[in-house]
Short mmCIF file of C-alpha atoms and ligand atoms in Angstrom, two decimals:
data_model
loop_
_atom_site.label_atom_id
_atom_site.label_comp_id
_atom_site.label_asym_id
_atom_site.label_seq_id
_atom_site.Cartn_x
_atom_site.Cartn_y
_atom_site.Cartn_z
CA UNK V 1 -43.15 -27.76 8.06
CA UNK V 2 -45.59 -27.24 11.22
CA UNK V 3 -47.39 -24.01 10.79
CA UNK V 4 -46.36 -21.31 13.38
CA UNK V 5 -47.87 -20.70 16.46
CA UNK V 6 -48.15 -16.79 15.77
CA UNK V 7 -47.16 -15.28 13.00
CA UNK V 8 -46.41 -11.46 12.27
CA UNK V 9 -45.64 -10.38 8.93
CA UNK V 10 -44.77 -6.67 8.92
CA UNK V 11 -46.83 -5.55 11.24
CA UNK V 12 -46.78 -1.95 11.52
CA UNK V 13 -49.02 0.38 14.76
CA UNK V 14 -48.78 4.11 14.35
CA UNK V 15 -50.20 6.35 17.37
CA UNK V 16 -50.77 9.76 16.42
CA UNK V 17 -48.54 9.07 13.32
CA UNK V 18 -45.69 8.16 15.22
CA UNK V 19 -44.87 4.47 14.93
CA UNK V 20 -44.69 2.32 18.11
CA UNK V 21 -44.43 -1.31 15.71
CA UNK V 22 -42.75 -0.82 13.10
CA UNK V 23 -42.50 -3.82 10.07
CA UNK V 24 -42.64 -6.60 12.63
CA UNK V 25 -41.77 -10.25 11.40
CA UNK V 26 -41.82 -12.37 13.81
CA UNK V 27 -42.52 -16.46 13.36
CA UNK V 28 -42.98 -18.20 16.90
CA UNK V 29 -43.22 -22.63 16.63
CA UNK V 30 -45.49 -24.24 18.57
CA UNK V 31 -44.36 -24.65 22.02
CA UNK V 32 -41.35 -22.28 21.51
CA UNK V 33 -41.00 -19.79 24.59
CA UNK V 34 -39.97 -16.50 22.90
CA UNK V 35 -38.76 -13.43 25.61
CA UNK V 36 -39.11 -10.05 23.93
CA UNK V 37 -36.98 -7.58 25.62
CA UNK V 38 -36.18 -3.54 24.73
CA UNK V 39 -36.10 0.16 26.56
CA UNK V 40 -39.03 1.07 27.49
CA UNK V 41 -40.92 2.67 25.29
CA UNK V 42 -39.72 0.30 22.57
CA UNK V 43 -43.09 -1.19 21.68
CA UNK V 44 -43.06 -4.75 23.44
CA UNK V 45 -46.25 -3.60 24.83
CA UNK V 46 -48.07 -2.53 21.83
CA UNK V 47 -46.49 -5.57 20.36
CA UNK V 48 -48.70 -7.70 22.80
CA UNK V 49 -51.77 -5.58 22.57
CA UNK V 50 -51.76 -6.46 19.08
CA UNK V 51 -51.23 -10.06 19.23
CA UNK V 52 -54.02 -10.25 21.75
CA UNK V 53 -56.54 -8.08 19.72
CA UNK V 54 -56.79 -5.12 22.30
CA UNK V 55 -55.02 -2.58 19.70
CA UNK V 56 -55.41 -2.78 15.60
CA UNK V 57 -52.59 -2.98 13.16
CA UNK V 58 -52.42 0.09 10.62
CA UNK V 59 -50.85 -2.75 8.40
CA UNK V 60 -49.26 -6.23 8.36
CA UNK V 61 -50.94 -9.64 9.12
CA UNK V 62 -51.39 -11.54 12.32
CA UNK V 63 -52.23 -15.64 11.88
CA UNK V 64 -52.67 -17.32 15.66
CA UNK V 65 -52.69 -21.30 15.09
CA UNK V 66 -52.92 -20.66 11.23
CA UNK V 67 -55.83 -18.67 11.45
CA UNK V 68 -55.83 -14.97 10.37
CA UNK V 69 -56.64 -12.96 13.42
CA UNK V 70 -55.52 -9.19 11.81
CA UNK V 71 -54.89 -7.75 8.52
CA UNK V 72 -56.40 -5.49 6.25
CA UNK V 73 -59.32 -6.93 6.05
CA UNK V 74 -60.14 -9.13 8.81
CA UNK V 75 -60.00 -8.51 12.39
CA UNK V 76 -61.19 -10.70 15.13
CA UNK V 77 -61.68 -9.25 18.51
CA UNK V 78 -59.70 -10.64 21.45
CA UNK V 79 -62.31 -13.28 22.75
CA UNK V 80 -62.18 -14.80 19.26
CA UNK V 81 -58.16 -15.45 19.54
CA UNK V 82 -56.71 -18.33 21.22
CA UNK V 83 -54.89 -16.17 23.16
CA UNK V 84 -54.05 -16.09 26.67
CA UNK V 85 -53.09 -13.37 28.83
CA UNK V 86 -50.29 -12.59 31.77
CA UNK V 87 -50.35 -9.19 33.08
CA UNK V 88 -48.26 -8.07 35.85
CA UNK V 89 -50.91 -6.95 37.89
CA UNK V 90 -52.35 -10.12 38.12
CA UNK V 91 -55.87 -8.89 37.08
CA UNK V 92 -57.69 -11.64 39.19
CA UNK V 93 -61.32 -10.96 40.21
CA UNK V 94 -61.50 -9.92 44.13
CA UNK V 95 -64.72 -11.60 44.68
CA UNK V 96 -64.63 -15.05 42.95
CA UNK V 97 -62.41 -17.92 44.64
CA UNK V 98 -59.10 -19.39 42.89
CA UNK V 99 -62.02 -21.57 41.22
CA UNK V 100 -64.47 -19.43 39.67
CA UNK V 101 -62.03 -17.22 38.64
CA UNK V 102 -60.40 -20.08 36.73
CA UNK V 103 -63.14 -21.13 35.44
CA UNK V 104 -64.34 -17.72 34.17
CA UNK V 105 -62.67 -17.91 30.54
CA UNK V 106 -63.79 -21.64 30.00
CA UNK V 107 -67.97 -20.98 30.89
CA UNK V 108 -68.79 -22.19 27.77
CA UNK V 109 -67.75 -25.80 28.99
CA UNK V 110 -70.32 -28.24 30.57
CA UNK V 111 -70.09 -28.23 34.68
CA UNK V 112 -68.10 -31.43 34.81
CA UNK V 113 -65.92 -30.36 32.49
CA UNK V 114 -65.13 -26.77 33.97
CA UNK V 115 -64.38 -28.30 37.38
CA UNK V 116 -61.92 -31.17 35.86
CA UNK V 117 -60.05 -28.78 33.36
CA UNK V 118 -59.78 -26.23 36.83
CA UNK V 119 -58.57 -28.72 38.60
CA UNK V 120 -56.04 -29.89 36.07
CA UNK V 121 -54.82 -26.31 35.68
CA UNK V 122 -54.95 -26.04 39.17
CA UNK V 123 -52.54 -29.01 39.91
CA UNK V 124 -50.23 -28.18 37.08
CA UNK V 125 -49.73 -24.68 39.13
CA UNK V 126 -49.53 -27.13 41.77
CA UNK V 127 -52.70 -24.81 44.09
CA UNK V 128 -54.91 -27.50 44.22
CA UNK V 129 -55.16 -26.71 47.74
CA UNK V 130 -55.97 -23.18 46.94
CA UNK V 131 -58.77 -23.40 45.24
CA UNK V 132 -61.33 -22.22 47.50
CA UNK V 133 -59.66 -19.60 48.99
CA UNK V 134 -60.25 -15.11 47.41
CA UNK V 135 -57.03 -13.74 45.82
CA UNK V 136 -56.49 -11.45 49.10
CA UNK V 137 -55.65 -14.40 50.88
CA UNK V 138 -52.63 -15.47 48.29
CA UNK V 139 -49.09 -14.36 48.30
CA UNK V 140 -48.03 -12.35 45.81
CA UNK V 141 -46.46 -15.50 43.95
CA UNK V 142 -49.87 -17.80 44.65
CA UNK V 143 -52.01 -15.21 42.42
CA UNK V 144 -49.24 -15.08 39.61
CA UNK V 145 -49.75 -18.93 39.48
CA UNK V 146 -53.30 -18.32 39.74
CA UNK V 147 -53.11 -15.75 37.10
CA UNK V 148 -51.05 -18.18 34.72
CA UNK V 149 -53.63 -20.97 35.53
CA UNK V 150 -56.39 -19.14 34.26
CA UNK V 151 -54.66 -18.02 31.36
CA UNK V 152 -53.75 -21.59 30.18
CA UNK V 153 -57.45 -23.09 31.22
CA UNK V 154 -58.73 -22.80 27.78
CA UNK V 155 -56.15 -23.85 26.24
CA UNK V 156 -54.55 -21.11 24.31
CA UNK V 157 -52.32 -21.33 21.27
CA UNK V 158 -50.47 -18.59 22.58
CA UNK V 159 -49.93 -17.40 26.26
CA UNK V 160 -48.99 -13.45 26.38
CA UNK V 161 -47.00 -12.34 29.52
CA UNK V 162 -46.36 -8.72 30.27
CA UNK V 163 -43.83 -8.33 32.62
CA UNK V 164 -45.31 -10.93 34.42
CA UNK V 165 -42.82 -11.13 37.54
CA UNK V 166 -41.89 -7.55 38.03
CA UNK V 167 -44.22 -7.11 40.86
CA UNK V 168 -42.27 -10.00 42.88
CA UNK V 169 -39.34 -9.52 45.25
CA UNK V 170 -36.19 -10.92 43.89
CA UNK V 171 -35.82 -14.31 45.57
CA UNK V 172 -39.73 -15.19 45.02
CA UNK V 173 -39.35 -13.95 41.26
CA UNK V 174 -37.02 -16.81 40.35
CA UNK V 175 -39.07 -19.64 41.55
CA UNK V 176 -41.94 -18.14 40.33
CA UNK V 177 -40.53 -18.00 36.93
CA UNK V 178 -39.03 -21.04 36.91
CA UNK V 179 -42.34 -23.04 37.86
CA UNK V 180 -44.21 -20.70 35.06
CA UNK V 181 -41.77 -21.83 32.68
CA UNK V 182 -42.55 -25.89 33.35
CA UNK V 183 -45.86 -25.33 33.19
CA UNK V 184 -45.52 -24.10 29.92
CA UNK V 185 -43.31 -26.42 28.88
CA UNK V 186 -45.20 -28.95 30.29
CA UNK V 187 -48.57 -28.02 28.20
CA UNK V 188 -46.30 -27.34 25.39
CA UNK V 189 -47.57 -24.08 25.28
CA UNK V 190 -46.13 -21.16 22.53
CA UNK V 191 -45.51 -18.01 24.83
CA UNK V 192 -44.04 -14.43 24.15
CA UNK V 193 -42.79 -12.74 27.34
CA UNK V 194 -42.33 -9.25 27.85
CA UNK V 195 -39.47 -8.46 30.37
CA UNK V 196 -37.27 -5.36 31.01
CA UNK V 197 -34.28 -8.01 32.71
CA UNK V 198 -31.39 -8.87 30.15
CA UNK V 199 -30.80 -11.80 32.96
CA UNK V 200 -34.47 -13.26 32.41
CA UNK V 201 -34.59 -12.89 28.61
CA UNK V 202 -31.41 -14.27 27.89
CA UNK V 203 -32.24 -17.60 30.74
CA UNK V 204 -36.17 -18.36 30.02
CA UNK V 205 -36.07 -17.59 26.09
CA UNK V 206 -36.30 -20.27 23.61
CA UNK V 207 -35.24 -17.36 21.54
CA UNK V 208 -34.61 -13.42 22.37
CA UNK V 209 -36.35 -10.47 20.36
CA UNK V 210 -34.39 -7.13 21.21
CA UNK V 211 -36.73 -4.22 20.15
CA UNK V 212 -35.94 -0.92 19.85
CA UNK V 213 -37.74 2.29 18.70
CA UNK V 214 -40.37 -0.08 17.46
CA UNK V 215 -38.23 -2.11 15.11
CA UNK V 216 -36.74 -5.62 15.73
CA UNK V 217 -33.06 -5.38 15.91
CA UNK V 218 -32.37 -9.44 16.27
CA UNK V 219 -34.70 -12.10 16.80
CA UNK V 220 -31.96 -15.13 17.70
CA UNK V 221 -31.01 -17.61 20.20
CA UNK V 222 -30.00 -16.48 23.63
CA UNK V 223 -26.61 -17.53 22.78
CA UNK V 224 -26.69 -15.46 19.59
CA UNK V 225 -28.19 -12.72 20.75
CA UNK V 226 -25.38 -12.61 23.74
CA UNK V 227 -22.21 -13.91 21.30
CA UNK V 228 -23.10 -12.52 17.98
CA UNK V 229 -25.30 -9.35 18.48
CA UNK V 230 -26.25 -7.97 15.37
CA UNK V 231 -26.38 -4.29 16.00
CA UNK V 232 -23.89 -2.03 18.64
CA UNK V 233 -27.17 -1.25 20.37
CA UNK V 234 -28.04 -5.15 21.03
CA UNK V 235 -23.96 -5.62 22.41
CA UNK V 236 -24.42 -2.92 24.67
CA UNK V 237 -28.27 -3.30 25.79
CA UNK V 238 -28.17 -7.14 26.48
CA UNK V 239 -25.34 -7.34 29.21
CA UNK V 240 -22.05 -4.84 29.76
CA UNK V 241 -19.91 -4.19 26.75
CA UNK V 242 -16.59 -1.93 25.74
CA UNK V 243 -16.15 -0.96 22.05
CA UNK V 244 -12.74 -0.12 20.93
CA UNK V 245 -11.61 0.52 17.78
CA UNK V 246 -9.54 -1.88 16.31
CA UNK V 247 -7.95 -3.18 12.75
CA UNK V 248 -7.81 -6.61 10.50
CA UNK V 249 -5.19 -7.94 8.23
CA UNK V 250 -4.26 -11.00 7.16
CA UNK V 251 -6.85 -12.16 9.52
CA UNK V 252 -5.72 -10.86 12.47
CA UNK V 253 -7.42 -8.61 14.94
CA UNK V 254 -5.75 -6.23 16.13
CA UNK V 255 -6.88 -3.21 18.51
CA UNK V 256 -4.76 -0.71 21.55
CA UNK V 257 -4.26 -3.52 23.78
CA UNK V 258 -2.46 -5.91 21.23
CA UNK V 259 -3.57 -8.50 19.33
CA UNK V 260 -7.34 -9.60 20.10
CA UNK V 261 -7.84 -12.75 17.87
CA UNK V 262 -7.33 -14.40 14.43
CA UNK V 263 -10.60 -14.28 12.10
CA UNK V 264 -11.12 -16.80 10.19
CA UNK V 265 -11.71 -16.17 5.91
CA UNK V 266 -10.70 -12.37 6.73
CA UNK V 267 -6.91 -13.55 5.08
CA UNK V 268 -7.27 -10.63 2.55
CA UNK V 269 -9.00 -8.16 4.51
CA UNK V 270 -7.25 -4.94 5.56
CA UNK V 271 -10.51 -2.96 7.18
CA UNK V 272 -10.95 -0.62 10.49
CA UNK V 273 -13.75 -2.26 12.95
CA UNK V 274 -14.92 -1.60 16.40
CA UNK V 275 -14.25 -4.43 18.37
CA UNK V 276 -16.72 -5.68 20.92
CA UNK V 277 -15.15 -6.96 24.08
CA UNK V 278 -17.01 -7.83 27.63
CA UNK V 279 -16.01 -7.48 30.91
CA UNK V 280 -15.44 -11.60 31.20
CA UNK V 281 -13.39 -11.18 28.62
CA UNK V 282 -10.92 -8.95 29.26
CA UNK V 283 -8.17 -10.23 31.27
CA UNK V 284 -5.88 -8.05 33.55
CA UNK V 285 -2.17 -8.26 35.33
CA UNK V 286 -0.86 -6.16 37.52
CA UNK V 287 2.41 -4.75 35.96
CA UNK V 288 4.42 -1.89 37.44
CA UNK V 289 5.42 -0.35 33.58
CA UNK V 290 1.97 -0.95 31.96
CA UNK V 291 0.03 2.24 30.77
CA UNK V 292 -3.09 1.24 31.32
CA UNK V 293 -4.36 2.44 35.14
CA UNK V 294 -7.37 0.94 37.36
CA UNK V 295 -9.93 3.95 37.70
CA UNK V 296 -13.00 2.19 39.12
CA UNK V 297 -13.73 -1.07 41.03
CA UNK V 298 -16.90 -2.03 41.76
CA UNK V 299 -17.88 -5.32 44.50
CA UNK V 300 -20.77 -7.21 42.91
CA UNK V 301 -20.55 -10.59 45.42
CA UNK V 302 -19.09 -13.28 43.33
CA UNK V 303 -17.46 -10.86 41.06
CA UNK V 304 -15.46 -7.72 41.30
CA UNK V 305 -15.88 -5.32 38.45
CA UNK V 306 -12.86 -3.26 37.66
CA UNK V 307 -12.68 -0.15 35.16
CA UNK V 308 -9.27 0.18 33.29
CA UNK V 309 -8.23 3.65 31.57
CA UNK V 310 -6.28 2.70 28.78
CA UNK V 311 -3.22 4.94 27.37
CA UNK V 312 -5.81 6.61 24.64
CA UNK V 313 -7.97 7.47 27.47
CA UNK V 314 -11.05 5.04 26.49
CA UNK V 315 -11.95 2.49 29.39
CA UNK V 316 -12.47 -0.92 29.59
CA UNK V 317 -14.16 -3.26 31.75
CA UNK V 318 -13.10 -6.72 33.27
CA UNK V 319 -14.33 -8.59 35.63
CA UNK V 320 -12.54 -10.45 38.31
CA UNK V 321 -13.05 -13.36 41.23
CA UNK V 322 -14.53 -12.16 44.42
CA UNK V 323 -10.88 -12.39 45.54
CA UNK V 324 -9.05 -10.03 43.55
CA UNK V 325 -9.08 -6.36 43.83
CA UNK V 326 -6.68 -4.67 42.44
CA UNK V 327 -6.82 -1.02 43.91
CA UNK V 328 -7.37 2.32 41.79
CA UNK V 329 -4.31 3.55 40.55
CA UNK V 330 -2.83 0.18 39.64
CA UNK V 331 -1.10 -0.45 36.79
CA UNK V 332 -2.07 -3.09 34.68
CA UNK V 333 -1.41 -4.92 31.39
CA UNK V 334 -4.96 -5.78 29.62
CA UNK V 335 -5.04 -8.25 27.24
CA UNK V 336 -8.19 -10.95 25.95
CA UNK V 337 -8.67 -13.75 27.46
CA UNK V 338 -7.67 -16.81 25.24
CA UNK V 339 -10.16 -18.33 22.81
CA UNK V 340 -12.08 -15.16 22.65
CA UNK V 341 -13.59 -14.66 18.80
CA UNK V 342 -15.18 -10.95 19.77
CA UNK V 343 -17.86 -9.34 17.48
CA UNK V 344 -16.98 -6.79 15.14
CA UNK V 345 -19.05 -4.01 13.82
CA UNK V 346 -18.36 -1.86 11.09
CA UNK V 347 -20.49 1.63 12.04
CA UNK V 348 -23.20 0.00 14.17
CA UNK V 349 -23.56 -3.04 12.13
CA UNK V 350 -21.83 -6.40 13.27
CA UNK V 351 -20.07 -7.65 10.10
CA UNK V 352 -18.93 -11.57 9.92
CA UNK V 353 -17.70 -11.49 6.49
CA UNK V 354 -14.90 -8.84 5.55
CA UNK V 355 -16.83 -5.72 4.02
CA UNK V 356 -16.44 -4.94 0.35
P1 ADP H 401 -42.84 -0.66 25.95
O1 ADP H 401 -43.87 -1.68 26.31
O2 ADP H 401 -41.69 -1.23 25.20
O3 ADP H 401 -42.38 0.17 27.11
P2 ADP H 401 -45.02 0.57 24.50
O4 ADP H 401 -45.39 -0.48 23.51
O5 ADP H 401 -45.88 0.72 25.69
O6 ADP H 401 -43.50 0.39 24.92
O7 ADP H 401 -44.99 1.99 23.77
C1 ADP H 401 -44.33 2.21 22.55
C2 ADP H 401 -44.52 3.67 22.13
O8 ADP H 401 -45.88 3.88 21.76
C3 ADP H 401 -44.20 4.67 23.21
O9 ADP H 401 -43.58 5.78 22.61
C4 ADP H 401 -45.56 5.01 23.77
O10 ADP H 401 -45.57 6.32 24.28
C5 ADP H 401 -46.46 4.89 22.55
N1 ADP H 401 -47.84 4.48 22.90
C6 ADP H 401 -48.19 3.29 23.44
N2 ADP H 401 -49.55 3.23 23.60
C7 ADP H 401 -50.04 4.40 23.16
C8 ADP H 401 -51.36 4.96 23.06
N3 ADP H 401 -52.45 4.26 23.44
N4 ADP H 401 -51.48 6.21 22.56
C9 ADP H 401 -50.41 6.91 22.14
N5 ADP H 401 -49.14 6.45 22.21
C10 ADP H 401 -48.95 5.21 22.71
#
């Protein structure tokens, strides 16, 4: 097996006795792009600042490239880890050009070789025209390419971003992230990315870490993380979703607005769950004796969000085409949309086997 990129093995940071990391595990493979996403507050921060070496570890062990960088007894300071670092604030030195301050983390180089690795990091940031000029005379995006450049130039086993496109407006954020993604994948560089945007973590992740309260709550594929959360919080936290209590037997899922699904290997079960459903799954006709009345409808562009009261009183969300709006007050029949195998959680666990 190759040997992980990073590793954490329970990792625990305590400020003031209150824990900020608690028991983190957390293998990343080389070249893997992991997104680590949470409230704030959660500890994705302190997660970083402990991978980098700028905060200590009250317990747990932290290996960069196979080499121990943190645990009980050992500790190497940040300029000993092959780490790189991302902040969203840029961080770039006013008074040195694109150049020097590229070339700043690799002085230990010859000449020759500084200026050739700068201008390899420069063209794979594609600012090879930029080189000469002071940060102040960048755009926003230029000096988080910059920022990125510098970060890879000595050739990091890991690359550390903290919220690294926050600062950028919307449109300018996409293509920045897109062309910091292929130059990561492009040096086959390991990265863990801090964001606060479900949207980002779920697109740019090779896999998604949802923290909470310090803890890792699921460390999965984007597609797991979104289909299969394991917790109620990660159902709710990573895009829009309606729990309603529902009921299995004989494998069928049942819940207020009929039947949801069949569940495969749940034959024998006979067991109350909540059932998770999403707005794109929820399906809605207009039907002059349904029960179930349109309270809320909300215009997002190529969507339109509509909020359904259902006879108990709990609401449900679906979404729509841009095209249909069904007014408030309409009566509707709610159902699933076919095909649909919803999670279930029993308490605020998701459960794929029937309990015991
Ligand atoms: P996030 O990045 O997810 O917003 P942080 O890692 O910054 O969260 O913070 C996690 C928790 O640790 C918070 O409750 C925060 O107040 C606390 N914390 C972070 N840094 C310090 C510090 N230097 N001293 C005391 N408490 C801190």
């Amino acid at each position: 097996m190759t040997e992980p990129a990073l590793c954490l093995d329970g990792v625990t940071k305590r400020y003031a006795g209150v824990a900020a990391a608690r028991d983190l595990c957390l293998d990343a493979a080389p070249g893997e792009l992991v997104t680590l996403i949470g409230p704030s507050g959660c500890g994705k921060s302190t997660t970083l600042r402990l991978v980098a070496g700028l905060d200590r570890p009250d317990e747990g062990r932290i290996s960069i490239a196979g080499v121990v960088a943190a645990n009980g007894r050992t500790w190497q300071p940040p300029e000993k880890r092959r780490v790189g670092l991302v902040f969203q604030e840029h961080a770039l030195f006013p008074h040195l050009t694109v150049e020097r301050n590229i070339a700043f983390g690799i002085d230990r180089l010859s000449r020759g070789d500084q200026r050739r690795r700068v201008g390899e990091v420069l063209e794979l940031v594609r600012l090879g025209e930029l080189a000469k000029r002071y940060p102040h005379e960048l755009s926003g995006g230029e000096q988080q390419r910059v920022a990125l450049a510098r970060a890879l130039a000595p050739r990091p086993a890991v690359v550390l971003l903290d919220e690294p496109f926050s600062s950028l407006d919307e449109t300018l954020r996409a293509q920045v992230r897109a062309e910091t993604v292929a130059a990561l994948r492009e040096t086959g560089t390991t990265a863990l990315l801090v964001t606060h945007d479900q949207t980002e973590a779920l697109s740019t992740g090779d896999r998604v870490v949802v923290m909470r309260r310090g803890v890792i709550e699921q460390a999965d594929t984007p597609q797991a993380v979104f289909e299969s959360p394991a917790t109620r919080f990660v159902a709710s936290f990573m895009g829009d979703a309606d729990f309603l209590p529902a009921h299995v037997q004989n494998a069928l899922l049942t819940c207020e607005i009929g039947v949801v699904s069949t569940v495969p290997g749940w034959a024998h079960a006979d067991v109350d769950v909540d059932v998770v459903l999403r707005p794109h799954e929820v399906a809605l006709t207009p039907e002059p004796d349904a029960a179930a009345r349109v309270v809320e409808i909300e215009y997002h562009g190529a969507f339109v969000l509509h909020t359904v009261r259902l006879a108990s009183g709990r609401t449900l969300r679906s979404w729509q085409t841009h095209a249909v709006r069904y007014p408030v007050g309409t009566a509707v029949a709610v159902s699933v949309v076919p095909g649909i195998s919803p999670s279930l959680l029993v308490g605020d666990r998701a459960v794929t086997v029937p309990p015991a």
